[in-house]
Amino acid sequence: DAKTTQPNSMESNEEEPVHLPCNHSTISGTDYIHWYRQLPSQGPEYVIHGLTSNVNNRMASLAIAEDRKSSTLILHRATLRDAAVYYCILRENSGGSNYKLTFGKGTLLTVNP
Amino acid sequence: DARVTQTPRHKVTEMGQEVTMRCQPILGHNTVFWYRQTMMQGLELLAYFRNRAPLDDSGMPKDRFSAEMPDATLATLKIQPSEPRDSAVYFCASGLVKAGDYGYTFGSGTRLTVV
């Protein structure tokens, strides 16, 4: 599986935007970029995904570099409830990979009141 | 919102006992995953199914773990015999894999403690 690199931890203040970076220099043409987060004592939760274009949904925005070797998850106004571990995952969109998700260590986001 | 339901939420058992964890995937989802999470190893993929057929269970210790989907509404993960090193949180996830790309939904997990 193609590898992603994320900072171990980041800190933000409540109601401020947060930009969580992810590097994936070995991404292939069929890899989708997925983001999940895991709140304390809960299972992972799907946040957003994209292929080439920037994506927005009710939870976050995903900005994808033109060469696709990096991406940024954007939380527009962080709340205390956004404190979690955020995982950036490349999911190969082909039958051979069976569409599985391989989790790394993720980024622990702390939100200060 | 539709949910993936896992039972039990917590399980404490003695070493050597059989443990069965259950998962009810979201109705209509065709893919089910089992993951295990520990502090040391993080989230590890154990096994997964598509349309109830096992696709890959290479992440599981074969001699003691088994995963099945007796029907579309139930996935099970069994450990026999259990060992203290199996203590972890076990997550089930389901999703609909077809043309296009979608996210998966995870359950709340079963926290297993083997003493």
Short mmCIF file of N, CA and C in Angstrom, two decimals, chain B:
data_model
loop_
_atom_site.label_atom_id
_atom_site.label_comp_id
_atom_site.label_asym_id
_atom_site.label_seq_id
_atom_site.Cartn_x
_atom_site.Cartn_y
_atom_site.Cartn_z
N ASP B 1 -29.20 8.34 11.36
CA ASP B 1 -28.19 7.74 10.51
C ASP B 1 -28.11 6.24 10.78
N ALA B 2 -27.85 5.46 9.72
CA ALA B 2 -27.67 4.03 9.86
C ALA B 2 -26.39 3.75 10.64
N ARG B 3 -26.41 2.66 11.41
CA ARG B 3 -25.27 2.34 12.26
C ARG B 3 -24.82 0.91 12.09
N VAL B 4 -23.55 0.68 12.37
CA VAL B 4 -23.01 -0.67 12.51
C VAL B 4 -23.07 -1.00 13.99
N THR B 5 -23.72 -2.11 14.31
CA THR B 5 -23.93 -2.48 15.71
C THR B 5 -23.02 -3.63 16.10
N GLN B 6 -22.27 -3.43 17.17
CA GLN B 6 -21.38 -4.47 17.66
C GLN B 6 -21.78 -4.89 19.07
N THR B 7 -21.75 -6.20 19.30
CA THR B 7 -22.02 -6.73 20.63
C THR B 7 -21.03 -7.83 20.97
N PRO B 8 -20.66 -7.98 22.25
CA PRO B 8 -20.96 -7.04 23.34
C PRO B 8 -20.08 -5.80 23.25
N ARG B 9 -20.36 -4.78 24.02
CA ARG B 9 -19.50 -3.60 24.04
C ARG B 9 -18.23 -3.85 24.85
N HIS B 10 -18.40 -4.64 25.90
CA HIS B 10 -17.26 -4.98 26.74
C HIS B 10 -17.32 -6.47 27.06
N LYS B 11 -16.14 -7.09 27.15
CA LYS B 11 -16.07 -8.50 27.48
C LYS B 11 -14.81 -8.75 28.28
N VAL B 12 -14.97 -9.34 29.46
CA VAL B 12 -13.83 -9.77 30.25
C VAL B 12 -13.91 -11.28 30.34
N THR B 13 -12.85 -11.95 30.02
CA THR B 13 -12.86 -13.40 30.03
C THR B 13 -11.53 -13.94 30.53
N GLU B 14 -11.55 -15.19 30.91
CA GLU B 14 -10.32 -15.81 31.39
C GLU B 14 -9.56 -16.45 30.23
N MET B 15 -8.28 -16.46 30.36
CA MET B 15 -7.43 -17.09 29.35
C MET B 15 -7.90 -18.52 29.08
N GLY B 16 -7.97 -18.86 27.80
CA GLY B 16 -8.37 -20.20 27.43
C GLY B 16 -9.84 -20.32 27.06
N GLN B 17 -10.63 -19.31 27.40
CA GLN B 17 -12.06 -19.35 27.09
C GLN B 17 -12.30 -18.92 25.64
N GLU B 18 -13.43 -19.34 25.12
CA GLU B 18 -13.83 -18.93 23.77
C GLU B 18 -14.55 -17.58 23.86
N VAL B 19 -14.26 -16.72 22.90
CA VAL B 19 -14.89 -15.40 22.82
C VAL B 19 -15.51 -15.25 21.44
N THR B 20 -16.75 -14.79 21.39
CA THR B 20 -17.41 -14.50 20.12
C THR B 20 -17.88 -13.06 20.12
N MET B 21 -17.47 -12.32 19.11
CA MET B 21 -17.90 -10.94 18.92
C MET B 21 -18.79 -10.88 17.69
N ARG B 22 -19.84 -10.07 17.79
CA ARG B 22 -20.82 -10.00 16.70
C ARG B 22 -20.92 -8.60 16.13
N CYS B 23 -21.28 -8.56 14.87
CA CYS B 23 -21.41 -7.29 14.15
C CYS B 23 -22.61 -7.35 13.23
N GLN B 24 -23.45 -6.34 13.31
CA GLN B 24 -24.56 -6.21 12.37
C GLN B 24 -24.23 -5.06 11.43
N PRO B 25 -23.88 -5.38 10.18
CA PRO B 25 -23.53 -4.31 9.26
C PRO B 25 -24.77 -3.52 8.83
N ILE B 26 -24.54 -2.40 8.19
CA ILE B 26 -25.65 -1.59 7.69
C ILE B 26 -26.33 -2.34 6.55
N LEU B 27 -27.65 -2.34 6.58
CA LEU B 27 -28.43 -3.04 5.57
C LEU B 27 -28.08 -2.53 4.17
N GLY B 28 -27.75 -3.47 3.28
CA GLY B 28 -27.42 -3.08 1.92
C GLY B 28 -25.93 -2.95 1.65
N HIS B 29 -25.13 -2.87 2.70
CA HIS B 29 -23.68 -2.83 2.51
C HIS B 29 -23.17 -4.21 2.12
N ASN B 30 -22.21 -4.23 1.19
CA ASN B 30 -21.74 -5.53 0.68
C ASN B 30 -20.34 -5.90 1.16
N THR B 31 -19.72 -5.04 1.95
CA THR B 31 -18.35 -5.30 2.40
C THR B 31 -18.27 -5.10 3.91
N VAL B 32 -17.65 -6.05 4.59
CA VAL B 32 -17.51 -6.01 6.05
C VAL B 32 -16.04 -6.23 6.41
N PHE B 33 -15.54 -5.41 7.32
CA PHE B 33 -14.15 -5.50 7.78
C PHE B 33 -14.12 -5.75 9.29
N TRP B 34 -13.10 -6.46 9.73
CA TRP B 34 -12.78 -6.56 11.15
C TRP B 34 -11.40 -5.97 11.38
N TYR B 35 -11.32 -5.05 12.36
CA TYR B 35 -10.07 -4.43 12.76
C TYR B 35 -9.84 -4.66 14.24
N ARG B 36 -8.58 -4.62 14.63
CA ARG B 36 -8.20 -4.69 16.04
C ARG B 36 -7.34 -3.48 16.35
N GLN B 37 -7.57 -2.87 17.52
CA GLN B 37 -6.78 -1.70 17.89
C GLN B 37 -6.15 -1.89 19.26
N THR B 38 -4.84 -1.70 19.32
CA THR B 38 -4.10 -1.69 20.57
C THR B 38 -3.23 -0.44 20.58
N MET B 39 -2.77 -0.08 21.76
CA MET B 39 -1.90 1.09 21.87
C MET B 39 -0.62 0.88 21.08
N MET B 40 -0.09 -0.32 21.15
CA MET B 40 1.21 -0.59 20.51
C MET B 40 1.11 -0.67 19.00
N GLN B 41 0.09 -1.34 18.49
CA GLN B 41 0.02 -1.62 17.05
C GLN B 41 -0.94 -0.72 16.29
N GLY B 42 -1.75 0.04 17.00
CA GLY B 42 -2.73 0.87 16.31
C GLY B 42 -3.85 0.02 15.72
N LEU B 43 -4.43 0.48 14.61
CA LEU B 43 -5.53 -0.23 13.95
C LEU B 43 -4.96 -1.22 12.94
N GLU B 44 -5.26 -2.49 13.16
CA GLU B 44 -4.79 -3.55 12.27
C GLU B 44 -5.99 -4.22 11.60
N LEU B 45 -5.88 -4.46 10.32
CA LEU B 45 -6.94 -5.16 9.60
C LEU B 45 -6.78 -6.66 9.81
N LEU B 46 -7.84 -7.29 10.28
CA LEU B 46 -7.80 -8.73 10.54
C LEU B 46 -8.37 -9.54 9.38
N ALA B 47 -9.55 -9.13 8.90
CA ALA B 47 -10.23 -9.89 7.85
C ALA B 47 -11.29 -9.05 7.20
N TYR B 48 -11.70 -9.44 5.98
CA TYR B 48 -12.84 -8.77 5.39
C TYR B 48 -13.58 -9.65 4.40
N PHE B 49 -14.82 -9.27 4.19
CA PHE B 49 -15.76 -10.03 3.38
C PHE B 49 -16.38 -9.14 2.33
N ARG B 50 -16.69 -9.71 1.19
CA ARG B 50 -17.48 -9.03 0.16
C ARG B 50 -18.59 -9.97 -0.21
N ASN B 51 -19.83 -9.45 -0.16
CA ASN B 51 -21.01 -10.29 -0.44
C ASN B 51 -20.95 -11.61 0.34
N ARG B 52 -20.53 -11.52 1.59
CA ARG B 52 -20.44 -12.60 2.56
C ARG B 52 -19.30 -13.56 2.31
N ALA B 53 -18.57 -13.41 1.22
CA ALA B 53 -17.46 -14.31 0.94
C ALA B 53 -16.17 -13.73 1.54
N PRO B 54 -15.39 -14.56 2.25
CA PRO B 54 -14.14 -14.04 2.80
C PRO B 54 -13.15 -13.72 1.69
N LEU B 55 -12.56 -12.51 1.75
CA LEU B 55 -11.60 -12.10 0.74
C LEU B 55 -10.17 -12.24 1.22
N ASP B 56 -9.96 -11.91 2.47
CA ASP B 56 -8.59 -11.93 2.98
C ASP B 56 -8.66 -11.99 4.50
N ASP B 57 -8.02 -12.97 5.06
CA ASP B 57 -7.93 -13.04 6.52
C ASP B 57 -6.46 -13.18 6.94
N SER B 58 -5.58 -12.66 6.12
CA SER B 58 -4.15 -12.83 6.40
C SER B 58 -3.70 -12.06 7.64
N GLY B 59 -4.51 -11.13 8.11
CA GLY B 59 -4.15 -10.38 9.31
C GLY B 59 -4.47 -11.09 10.61
N MET B 60 -5.14 -12.24 10.51
CA MET B 60 -5.57 -12.96 11.72
C MET B 60 -4.61 -14.09 12.06
N PRO B 61 -4.39 -14.29 13.37
CA PRO B 61 -3.70 -15.52 13.79
C PRO B 61 -4.60 -16.71 13.47
N LYS B 62 -4.17 -17.54 12.52
CA LYS B 62 -5.05 -18.57 11.99
C LYS B 62 -5.41 -19.65 12.99
N ASP B 63 -4.51 -19.91 13.91
CA ASP B 63 -4.73 -21.06 14.78
C ASP B 63 -5.82 -20.81 15.81
N ARG B 64 -6.13 -19.53 16.09
CA ARG B 64 -7.09 -19.26 17.15
C ARG B 64 -8.24 -18.36 16.74
N PHE B 65 -8.08 -17.61 15.68
CA PHE B 65 -9.11 -16.67 15.24
C PHE B 65 -9.87 -17.24 14.05
N SER B 66 -11.16 -16.94 14.01
CA SER B 66 -11.95 -17.28 12.83
C SER B 66 -13.02 -16.20 12.63
N ALA B 67 -13.30 -15.89 11.38
CA ALA B 67 -14.32 -14.89 11.05
C ALA B 67 -15.29 -15.50 10.05
N GLU B 68 -16.56 -15.22 10.25
CA GLU B 68 -17.59 -15.76 9.37
C GLU B 68 -18.69 -14.73 9.16
N MET B 69 -19.46 -14.95 8.08
CA MET B 69 -20.68 -14.18 7.86
C MET B 69 -21.79 -15.19 7.56
N PRO B 70 -22.45 -15.68 8.58
CA PRO B 70 -23.51 -16.67 8.35
C PRO B 70 -24.67 -16.14 7.52
N ASP B 71 -24.93 -14.84 7.59
CA ASP B 71 -25.90 -14.22 6.69
C ASP B 71 -25.55 -12.76 6.52
N ALA B 72 -26.30 -12.06 5.68
CA ALA B 72 -25.94 -10.68 5.33
C ALA B 72 -26.11 -9.71 6.49
N THR B 73 -26.79 -10.14 7.55
CA THR B 73 -27.02 -9.23 8.68
C THR B 73 -26.13 -9.53 9.87
N LEU B 74 -25.22 -10.49 9.73
CA LEU B 74 -24.40 -10.87 10.87
C LEU B 74 -23.00 -11.29 10.45
N ALA B 75 -22.00 -10.66 11.10
CA ALA B 75 -20.61 -11.10 10.96
C ALA B 75 -20.11 -11.44 12.35
N THR B 76 -19.33 -12.52 12.44
CA THR B 76 -18.81 -12.93 13.74
C THR B 76 -17.29 -13.06 13.70
N LEU B 77 -16.67 -12.77 14.82
CA LEU B 77 -15.23 -12.97 15.01
C LEU B 77 -15.07 -13.79 16.28
N LYS B 78 -14.43 -14.93 16.13
CA LYS B 78 -14.31 -15.84 17.25
C LYS B 78 -12.85 -16.06 17.59
N ILE B 79 -12.56 -16.13 18.89
CA ILE B 79 -11.21 -16.44 19.36
C ILE B 79 -11.32 -17.65 20.27
N GLN B 80 -10.57 -18.70 19.92
CA GLN B 80 -10.59 -19.92 20.72
C GLN B 80 -9.27 -20.66 20.59
N PRO B 81 -8.49 -20.80 21.66
CA PRO B 81 -8.70 -20.21 22.98
C PRO B 81 -8.15 -18.79 23.05
N SER B 82 -8.71 -17.98 23.91
CA SER B 82 -8.25 -16.60 24.05
C SER B 82 -6.98 -16.55 24.91
N GLU B 83 -6.18 -15.51 24.64
CA GLU B 83 -4.94 -15.30 25.38
C GLU B 83 -4.87 -13.84 25.82
N PRO B 84 -4.10 -13.54 26.86
CA PRO B 84 -4.02 -12.14 27.32
C PRO B 84 -3.59 -11.17 26.21
N ARG B 85 -2.77 -11.60 25.29
CA ARG B 85 -2.31 -10.72 24.21
C ARG B 85 -3.42 -10.37 23.22
N ASP B 86 -4.57 -11.04 23.33
CA ASP B 86 -5.71 -10.70 22.48
C ASP B 86 -6.49 -9.51 23.03
N SER B 87 -6.14 -9.04 24.19
CA SER B 87 -6.83 -7.89 24.79
C SER B 87 -6.65 -6.69 23.88
N ALA B 88 -7.77 -6.11 23.46
CA ALA B 88 -7.76 -5.02 22.48
C ALA B 88 -9.19 -4.55 22.29
N VAL B 89 -9.36 -3.53 21.46
CA VAL B 89 -10.69 -3.14 21.01
C VAL B 89 -10.85 -3.65 19.58
N TYR B 90 -11.91 -4.36 19.35
CA TYR B 90 -12.18 -4.94 18.03
C TYR B 90 -13.30 -4.15 17.36
N PHE B 91 -13.00 -3.66 16.17
CA PHE B 91 -13.98 -2.87 15.42
C PHE B 91 -14.45 -3.61 14.18
N CYS B 92 -15.71 -3.46 13.90
CA CYS B 92 -16.29 -3.93 12.66
C CYS B 92 -16.65 -2.69 11.83
N ALA B 93 -16.51 -2.78 10.53
CA ALA B 93 -16.89 -1.69 9.64
C ALA B 93 -17.61 -2.28 8.44
N SER B 94 -18.53 -1.51 7.88
CA SER B 94 -19.18 -1.97 6.66
C SER B 94 -19.25 -0.84 5.65
N GLY B 95 -19.38 -1.22 4.38
CA GLY B 95 -19.45 -0.24 3.32
C GLY B 95 -20.04 -0.86 2.07
N LEU B 96 -20.38 0.02 1.13
CA LEU B 96 -20.92 -0.44 -0.15
C LEU B 96 -19.88 -0.15 -1.21
N VAL B 97 -19.25 -1.18 -1.71
CA VAL B 97 -18.22 -1.03 -2.72
C VAL B 97 -18.84 -1.32 -4.08
N LYS B 98 -18.79 -0.34 -4.92
CA LYS B 98 -19.30 -0.49 -6.28
C LYS B 98 -18.62 0.59 -7.10
N ALA B 99 -19.11 0.84 -8.26
CA ALA B 99 -18.54 1.90 -9.07
C ALA B 99 -18.55 3.20 -8.29
N GLY B 100 -17.45 3.91 -8.33
CA GLY B 100 -17.34 5.10 -7.50
C GLY B 100 -16.61 4.77 -6.21
N ASP B 101 -16.60 5.68 -5.29
CA ASP B 101 -15.82 5.47 -4.07
C ASP B 101 -16.57 6.03 -2.89
N TYR B 102 -16.64 5.26 -1.83
CA TYR B 102 -17.43 5.66 -0.69
C TYR B 102 -16.66 5.40 0.58
N GLY B 103 -17.11 6.06 1.65
CA GLY B 103 -16.51 5.82 2.95
C GLY B 103 -17.15 4.62 3.62
N TYR B 104 -16.48 4.13 4.64
CA TYR B 104 -16.98 3.02 5.42
C TYR B 104 -17.49 3.53 6.76
N THR B 105 -18.41 2.77 7.35
CA THR B 105 -18.98 3.10 8.66
C THR B 105 -18.49 2.09 9.68
N PHE B 106 -17.93 2.59 10.76
CA PHE B 106 -17.41 1.73 11.82
C PHE B 106 -18.40 1.63 12.97
N GLY B 107 -18.37 0.48 13.64
CA GLY B 107 -19.12 0.32 14.87
C GLY B 107 -18.36 0.93 16.04
N SER B 108 -18.96 0.82 17.22
CA SER B 108 -18.36 1.41 18.42
C SER B 108 -17.32 0.50 19.07
N GLY B 109 -17.24 -0.72 18.58
CA GLY B 109 -16.19 -1.61 19.05
C GLY B 109 -16.58 -2.51 20.20
N THR B 110 -15.84 -3.60 20.34
CA THR B 110 -15.93 -4.49 21.49
C THR B 110 -14.59 -4.43 22.21
N ARG B 111 -14.64 -4.01 23.46
CA ARG B 111 -13.40 -3.95 24.25
C ARG B 111 -13.22 -5.29 24.95
N LEU B 112 -12.21 -6.03 24.53
CA LEU B 112 -11.95 -7.36 25.08
C LEU B 112 -10.78 -7.33 26.04
N THR B 113 -11.01 -7.89 27.22
CA THR B 113 -9.94 -8.04 28.20
C THR B 113 -9.82 -9.51 28.55
N VAL B 114 -8.65 -10.08 28.34
CA VAL B 114 -8.40 -11.49 28.66
C VAL B 114 -7.45 -11.52 29.84
N VAL B 115 -7.92 -12.12 30.93
CA VAL B 115 -7.11 -12.14 32.16
C VAL B 115 -6.56 -13.54 32.44
#
